[in-house]
PDB file of N, CA and C in Angstrom:
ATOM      1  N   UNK A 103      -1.667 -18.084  15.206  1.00 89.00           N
ATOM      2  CA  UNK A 103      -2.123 -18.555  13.914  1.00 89.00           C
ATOM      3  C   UNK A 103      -1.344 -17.798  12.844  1.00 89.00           C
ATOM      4  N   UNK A 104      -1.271 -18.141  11.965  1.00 89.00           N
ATOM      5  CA  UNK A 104       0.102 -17.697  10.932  1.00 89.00           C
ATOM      6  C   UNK A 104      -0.826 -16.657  10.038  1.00 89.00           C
ATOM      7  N   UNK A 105      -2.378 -16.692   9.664  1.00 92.00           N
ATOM      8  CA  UNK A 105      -2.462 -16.092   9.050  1.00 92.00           C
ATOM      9  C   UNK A 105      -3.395 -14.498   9.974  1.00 92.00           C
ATOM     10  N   UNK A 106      -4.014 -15.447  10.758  1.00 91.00           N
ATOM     11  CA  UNK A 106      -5.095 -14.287  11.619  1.00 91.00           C
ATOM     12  C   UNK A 106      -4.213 -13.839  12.914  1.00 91.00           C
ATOM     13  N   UNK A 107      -2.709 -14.395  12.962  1.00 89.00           N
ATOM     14  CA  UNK A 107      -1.980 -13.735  14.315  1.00 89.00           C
ATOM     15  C   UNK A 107      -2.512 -14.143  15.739  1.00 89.00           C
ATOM     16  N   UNK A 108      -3.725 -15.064  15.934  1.00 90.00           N
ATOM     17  CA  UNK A 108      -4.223 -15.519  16.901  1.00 90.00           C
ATOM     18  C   UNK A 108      -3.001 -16.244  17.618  1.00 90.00           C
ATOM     19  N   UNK A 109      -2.953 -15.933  19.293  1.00 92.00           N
ATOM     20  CA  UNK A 109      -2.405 -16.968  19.777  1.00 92.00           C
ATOM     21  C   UNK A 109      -3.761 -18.150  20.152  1.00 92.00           C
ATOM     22  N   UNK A 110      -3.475 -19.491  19.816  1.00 92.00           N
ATOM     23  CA  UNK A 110      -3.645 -20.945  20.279  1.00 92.00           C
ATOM     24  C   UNK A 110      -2.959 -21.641  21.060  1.00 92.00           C
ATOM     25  N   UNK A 111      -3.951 -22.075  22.166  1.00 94.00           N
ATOM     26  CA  UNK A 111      -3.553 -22.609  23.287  1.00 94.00           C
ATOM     27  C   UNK A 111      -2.961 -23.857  22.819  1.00 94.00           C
ATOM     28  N   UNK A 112      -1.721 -24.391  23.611  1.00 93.00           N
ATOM     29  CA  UNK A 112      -0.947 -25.747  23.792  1.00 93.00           C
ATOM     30  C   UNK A 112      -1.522 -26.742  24.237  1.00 93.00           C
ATOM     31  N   UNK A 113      -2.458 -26.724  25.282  1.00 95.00           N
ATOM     32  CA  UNK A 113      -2.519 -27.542  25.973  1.00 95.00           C
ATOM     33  C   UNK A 113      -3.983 -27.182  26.645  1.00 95.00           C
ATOM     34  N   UNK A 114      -4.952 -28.067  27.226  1.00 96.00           N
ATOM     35  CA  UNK A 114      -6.093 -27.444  27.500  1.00 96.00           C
ATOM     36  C   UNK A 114      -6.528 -29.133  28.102  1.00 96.00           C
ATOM     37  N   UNK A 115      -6.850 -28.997  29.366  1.00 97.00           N
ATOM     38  CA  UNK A 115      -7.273 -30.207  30.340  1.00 97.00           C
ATOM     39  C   UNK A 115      -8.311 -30.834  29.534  1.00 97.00           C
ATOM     40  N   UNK A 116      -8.781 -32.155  29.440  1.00 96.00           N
ATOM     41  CA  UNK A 116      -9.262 -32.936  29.154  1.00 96.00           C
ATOM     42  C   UNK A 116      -9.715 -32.789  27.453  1.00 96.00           C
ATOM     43  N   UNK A 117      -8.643 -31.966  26.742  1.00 94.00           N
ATOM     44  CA  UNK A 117      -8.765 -31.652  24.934  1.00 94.00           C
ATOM     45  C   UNK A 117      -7.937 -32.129  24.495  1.00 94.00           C
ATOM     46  N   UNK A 118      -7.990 -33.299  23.681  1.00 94.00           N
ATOM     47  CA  UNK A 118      -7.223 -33.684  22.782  1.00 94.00           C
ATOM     48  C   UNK A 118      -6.142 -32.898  22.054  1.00 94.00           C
ATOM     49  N   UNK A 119      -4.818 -32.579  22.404  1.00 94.00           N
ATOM     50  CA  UNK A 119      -3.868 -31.485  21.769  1.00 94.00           C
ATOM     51  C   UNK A 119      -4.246 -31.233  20.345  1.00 94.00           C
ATOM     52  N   UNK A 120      -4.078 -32.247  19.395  1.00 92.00           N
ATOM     53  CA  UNK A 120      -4.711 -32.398  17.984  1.00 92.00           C
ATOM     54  C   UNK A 120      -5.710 -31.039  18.102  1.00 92.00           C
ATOM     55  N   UNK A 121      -6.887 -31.177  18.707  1.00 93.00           N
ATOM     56  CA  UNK A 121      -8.025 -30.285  18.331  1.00 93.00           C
ATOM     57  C   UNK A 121      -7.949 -28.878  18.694  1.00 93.00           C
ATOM     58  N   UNK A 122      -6.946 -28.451  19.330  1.00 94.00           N
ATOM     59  CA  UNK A 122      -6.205 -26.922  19.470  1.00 94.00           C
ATOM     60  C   UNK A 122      -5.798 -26.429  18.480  1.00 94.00           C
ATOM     61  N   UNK A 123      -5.553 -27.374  17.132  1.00 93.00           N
ATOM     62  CA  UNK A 123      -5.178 -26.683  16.046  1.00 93.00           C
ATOM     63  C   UNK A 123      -6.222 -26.358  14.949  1.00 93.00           C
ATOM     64  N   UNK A 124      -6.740 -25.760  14.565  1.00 92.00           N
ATOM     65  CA  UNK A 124      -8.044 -25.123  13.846  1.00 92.00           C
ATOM     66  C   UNK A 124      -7.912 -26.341  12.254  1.00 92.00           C
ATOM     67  N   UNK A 125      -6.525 -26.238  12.130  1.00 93.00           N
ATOM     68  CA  UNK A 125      -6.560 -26.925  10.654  1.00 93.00           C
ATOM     69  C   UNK A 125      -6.590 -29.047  11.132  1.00 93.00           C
ATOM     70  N   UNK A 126      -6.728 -29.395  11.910  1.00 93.00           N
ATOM     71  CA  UNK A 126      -6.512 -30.339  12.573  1.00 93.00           C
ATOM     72  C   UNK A 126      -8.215 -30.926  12.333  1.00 93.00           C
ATOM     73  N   UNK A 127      -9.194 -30.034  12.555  1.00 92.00           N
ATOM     74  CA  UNK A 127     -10.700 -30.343  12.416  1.00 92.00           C
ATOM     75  C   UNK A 127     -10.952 -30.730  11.122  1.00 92.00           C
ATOM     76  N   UNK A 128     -10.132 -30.180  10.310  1.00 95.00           N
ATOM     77  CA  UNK A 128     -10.477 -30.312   8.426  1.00 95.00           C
ATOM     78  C   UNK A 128     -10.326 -31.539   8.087  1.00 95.00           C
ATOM     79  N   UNK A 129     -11.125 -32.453   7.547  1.00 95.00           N
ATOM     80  CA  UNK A 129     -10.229 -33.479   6.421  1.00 95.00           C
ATOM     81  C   UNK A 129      -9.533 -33.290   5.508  1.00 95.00           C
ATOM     82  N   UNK A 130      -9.072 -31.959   5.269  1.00 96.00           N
ATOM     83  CA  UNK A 130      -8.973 -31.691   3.351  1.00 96.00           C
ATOM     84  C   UNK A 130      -7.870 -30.225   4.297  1.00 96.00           C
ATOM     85  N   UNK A 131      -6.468 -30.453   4.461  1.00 93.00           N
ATOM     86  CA  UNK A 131      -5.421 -29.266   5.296  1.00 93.00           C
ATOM     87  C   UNK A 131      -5.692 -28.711   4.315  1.00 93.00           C
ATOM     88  N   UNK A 132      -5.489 -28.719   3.197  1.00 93.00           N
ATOM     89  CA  UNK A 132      -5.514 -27.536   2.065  1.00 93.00           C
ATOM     90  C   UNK A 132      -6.710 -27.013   1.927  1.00 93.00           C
ATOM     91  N   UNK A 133      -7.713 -27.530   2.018  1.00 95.00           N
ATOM     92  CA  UNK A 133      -9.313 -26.895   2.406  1.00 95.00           C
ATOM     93  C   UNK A 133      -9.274 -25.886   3.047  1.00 95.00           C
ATOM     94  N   UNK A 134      -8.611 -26.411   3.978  1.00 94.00           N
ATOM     95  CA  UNK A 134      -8.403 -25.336   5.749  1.00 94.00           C
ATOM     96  C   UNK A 134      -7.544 -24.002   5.112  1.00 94.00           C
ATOM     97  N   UNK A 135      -6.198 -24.415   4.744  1.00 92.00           N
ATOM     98  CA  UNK A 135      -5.236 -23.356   4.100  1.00 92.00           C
ATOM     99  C   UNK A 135      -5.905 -22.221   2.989  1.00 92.00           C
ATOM    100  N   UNK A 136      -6.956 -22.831   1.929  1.00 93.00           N
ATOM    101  CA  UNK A 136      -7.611 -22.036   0.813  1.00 93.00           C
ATOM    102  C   UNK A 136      -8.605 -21.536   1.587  1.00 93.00           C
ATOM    103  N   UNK A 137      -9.194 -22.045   2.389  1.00 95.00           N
ATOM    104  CA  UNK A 137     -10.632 -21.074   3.079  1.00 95.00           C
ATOM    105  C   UNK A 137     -10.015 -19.800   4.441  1.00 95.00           C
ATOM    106  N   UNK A 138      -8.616 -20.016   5.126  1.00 94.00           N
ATOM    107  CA  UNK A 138      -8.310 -19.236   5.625  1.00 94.00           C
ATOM    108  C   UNK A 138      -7.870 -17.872   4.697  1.00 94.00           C
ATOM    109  N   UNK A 139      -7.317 -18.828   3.596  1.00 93.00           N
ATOM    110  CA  UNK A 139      -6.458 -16.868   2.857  1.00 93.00           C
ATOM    111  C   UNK A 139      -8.164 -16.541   1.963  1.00 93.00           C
ATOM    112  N   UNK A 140      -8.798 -17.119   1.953  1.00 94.00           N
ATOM    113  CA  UNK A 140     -10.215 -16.645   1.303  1.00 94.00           C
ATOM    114  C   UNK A 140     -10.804 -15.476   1.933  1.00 94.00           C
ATOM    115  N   UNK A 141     -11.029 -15.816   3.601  1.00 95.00           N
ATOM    116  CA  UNK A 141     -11.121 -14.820   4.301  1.00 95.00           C
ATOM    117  C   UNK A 141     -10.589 -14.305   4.975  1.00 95.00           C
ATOM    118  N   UNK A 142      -9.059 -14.356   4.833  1.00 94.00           N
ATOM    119  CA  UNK A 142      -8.185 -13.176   5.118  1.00 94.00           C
ATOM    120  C   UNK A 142      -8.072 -12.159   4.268  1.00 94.00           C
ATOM    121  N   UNK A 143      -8.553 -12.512   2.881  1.00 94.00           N
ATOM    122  CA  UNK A 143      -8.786 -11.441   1.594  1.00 94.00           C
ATOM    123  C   UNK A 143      -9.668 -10.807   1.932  1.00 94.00           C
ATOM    124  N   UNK A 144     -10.639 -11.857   1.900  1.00 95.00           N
ATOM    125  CA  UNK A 144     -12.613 -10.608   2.099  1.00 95.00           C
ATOM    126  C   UNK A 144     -12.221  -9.947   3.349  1.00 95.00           C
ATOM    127  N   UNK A 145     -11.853 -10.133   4.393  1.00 94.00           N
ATOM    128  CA  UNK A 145     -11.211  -9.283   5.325  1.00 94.00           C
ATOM    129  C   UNK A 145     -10.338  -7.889   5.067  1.00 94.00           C
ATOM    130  N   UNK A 146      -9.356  -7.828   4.395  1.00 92.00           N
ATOM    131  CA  UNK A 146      -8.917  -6.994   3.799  1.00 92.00           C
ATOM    132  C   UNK A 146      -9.425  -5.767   2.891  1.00 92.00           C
ATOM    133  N   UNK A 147     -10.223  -6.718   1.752  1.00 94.00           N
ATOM    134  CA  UNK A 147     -11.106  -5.845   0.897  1.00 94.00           C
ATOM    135  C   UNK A 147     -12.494  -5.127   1.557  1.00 94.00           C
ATOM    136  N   UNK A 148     -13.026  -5.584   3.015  1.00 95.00           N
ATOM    137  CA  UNK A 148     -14.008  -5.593   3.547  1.00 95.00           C
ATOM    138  C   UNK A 148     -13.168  -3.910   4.443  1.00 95.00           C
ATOM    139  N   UNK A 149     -11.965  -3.859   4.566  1.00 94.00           N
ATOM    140  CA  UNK A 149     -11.597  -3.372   5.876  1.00 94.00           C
ATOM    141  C   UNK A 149     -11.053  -2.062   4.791  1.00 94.00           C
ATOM    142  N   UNK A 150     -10.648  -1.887   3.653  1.00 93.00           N
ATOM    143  CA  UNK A 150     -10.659  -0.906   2.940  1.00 93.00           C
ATOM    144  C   UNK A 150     -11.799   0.209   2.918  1.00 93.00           C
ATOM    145  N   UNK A 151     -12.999  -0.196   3.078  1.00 94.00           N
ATOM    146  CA  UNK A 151     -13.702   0.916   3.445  1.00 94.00           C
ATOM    147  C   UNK A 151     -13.548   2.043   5.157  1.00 94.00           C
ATOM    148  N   UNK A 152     -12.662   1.257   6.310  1.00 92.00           N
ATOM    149  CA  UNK A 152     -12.213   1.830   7.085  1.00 92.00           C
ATOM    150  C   UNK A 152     -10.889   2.734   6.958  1.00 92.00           C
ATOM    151  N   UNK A 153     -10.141   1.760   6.387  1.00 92.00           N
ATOM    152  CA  UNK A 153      -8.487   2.019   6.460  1.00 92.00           C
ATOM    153  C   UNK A 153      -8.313   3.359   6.860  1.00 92.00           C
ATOM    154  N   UNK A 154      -8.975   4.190   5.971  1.00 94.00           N
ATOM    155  CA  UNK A 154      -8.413   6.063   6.232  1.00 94.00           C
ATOM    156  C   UNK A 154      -8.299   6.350   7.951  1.00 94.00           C
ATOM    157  N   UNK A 155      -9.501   5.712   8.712  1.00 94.00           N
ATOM    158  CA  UNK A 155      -9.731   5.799   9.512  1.00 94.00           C
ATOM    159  C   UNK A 155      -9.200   5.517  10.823  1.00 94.00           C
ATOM    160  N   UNK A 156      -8.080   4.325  10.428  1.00 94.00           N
ATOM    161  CA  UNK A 156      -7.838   3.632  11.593  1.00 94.00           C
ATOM    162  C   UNK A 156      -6.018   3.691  11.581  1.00 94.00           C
ATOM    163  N   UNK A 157      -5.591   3.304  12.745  1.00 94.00           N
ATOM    164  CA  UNK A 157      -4.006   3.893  13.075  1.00 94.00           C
ATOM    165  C   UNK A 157      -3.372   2.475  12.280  1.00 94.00           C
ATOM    166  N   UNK A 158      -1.975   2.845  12.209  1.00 92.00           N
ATOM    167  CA  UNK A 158      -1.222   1.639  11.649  1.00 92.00           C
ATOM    168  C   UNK A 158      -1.177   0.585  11.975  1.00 92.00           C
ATOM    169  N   UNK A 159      -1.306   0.746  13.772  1.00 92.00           N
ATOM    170  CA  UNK A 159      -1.359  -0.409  14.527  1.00 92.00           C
ATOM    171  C   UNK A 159      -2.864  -1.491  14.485  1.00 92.00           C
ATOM    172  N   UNK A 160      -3.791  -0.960  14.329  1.00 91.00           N
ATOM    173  CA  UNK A 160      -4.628  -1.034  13.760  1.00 91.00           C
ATOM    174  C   UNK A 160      -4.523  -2.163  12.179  1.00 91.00           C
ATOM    175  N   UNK A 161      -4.295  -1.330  11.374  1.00 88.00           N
ATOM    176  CA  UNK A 161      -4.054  -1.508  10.235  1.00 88.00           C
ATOM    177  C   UNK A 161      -3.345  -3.037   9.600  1.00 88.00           C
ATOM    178  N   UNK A 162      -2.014  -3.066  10.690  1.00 88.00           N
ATOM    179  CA  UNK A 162      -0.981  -4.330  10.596  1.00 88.00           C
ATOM    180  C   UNK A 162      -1.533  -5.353  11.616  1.00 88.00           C
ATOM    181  N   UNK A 163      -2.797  -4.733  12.460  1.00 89.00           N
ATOM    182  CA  UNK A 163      -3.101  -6.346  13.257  1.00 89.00           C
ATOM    183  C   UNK A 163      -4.297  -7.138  12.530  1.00 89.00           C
ATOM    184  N   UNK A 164      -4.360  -6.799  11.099  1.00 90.00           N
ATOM    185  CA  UNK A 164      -5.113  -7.654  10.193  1.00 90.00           C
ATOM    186  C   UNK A 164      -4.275  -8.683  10.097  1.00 90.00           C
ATOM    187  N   UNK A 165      -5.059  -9.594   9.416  1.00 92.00           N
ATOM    188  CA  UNK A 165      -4.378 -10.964   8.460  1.00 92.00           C
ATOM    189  C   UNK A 165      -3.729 -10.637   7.300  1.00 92.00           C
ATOM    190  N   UNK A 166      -2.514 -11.751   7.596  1.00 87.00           N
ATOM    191  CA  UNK A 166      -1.852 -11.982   7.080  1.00 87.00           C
ATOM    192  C   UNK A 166      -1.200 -12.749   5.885  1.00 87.00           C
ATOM    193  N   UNK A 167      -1.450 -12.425   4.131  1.00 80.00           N
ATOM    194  CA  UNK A 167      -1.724 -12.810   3.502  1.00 80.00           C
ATOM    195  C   UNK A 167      -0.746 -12.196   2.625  1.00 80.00           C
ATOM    196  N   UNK A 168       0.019 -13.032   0.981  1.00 71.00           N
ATOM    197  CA  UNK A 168       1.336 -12.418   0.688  1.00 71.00           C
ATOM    198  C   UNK A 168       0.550 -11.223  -0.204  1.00 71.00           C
ATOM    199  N   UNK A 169      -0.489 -11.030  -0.629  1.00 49.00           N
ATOM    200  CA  UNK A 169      -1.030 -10.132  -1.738  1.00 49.00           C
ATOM    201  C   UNK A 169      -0.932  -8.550  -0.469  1.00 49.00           C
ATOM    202  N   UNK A 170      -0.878  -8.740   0.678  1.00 40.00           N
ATOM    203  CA  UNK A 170      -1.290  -7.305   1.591  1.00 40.00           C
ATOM    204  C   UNK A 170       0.323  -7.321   2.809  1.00 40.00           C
ATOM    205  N   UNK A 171       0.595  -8.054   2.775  1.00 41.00           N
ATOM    206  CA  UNK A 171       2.355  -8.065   2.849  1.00 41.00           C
ATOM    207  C   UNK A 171       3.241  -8.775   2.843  1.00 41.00           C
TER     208      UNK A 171
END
């Protein structure tokens, strides 16, 4: 996934390929696109109360959003 780094499966026995893609369920792709970086933010701002805490690796396997890199 481009913004949460998830790998998504290709292919999956008796699933419509279409429905492997998360933004594929939406009527409204840009719905899908504005509600993912929504909570890839609150994610971020949510994960600032850890940060001190946690290793880089850590740190960079958040989401991915242009305001955090």
């Amino acid at each position: 996934h481009p913004i949460f780094g998830l790998n998504m499966p290709k292919y999956c026995p008796n699933v419509p390929t279409e429905m492997l893609d998360p933004m594929n369920t939406w009527l409204q792709k840009g719905a899908y696109i504005s509600k993912a970086i929504q909570l890839a933010h609150s994610f971020h701002l949510n994960f600032e109360k850890f940060a001190s805490e946690a290793s880089n690796e850590i740190i960079e396997g958040g989401p991915l959003i242009d305001e955090h890199h």
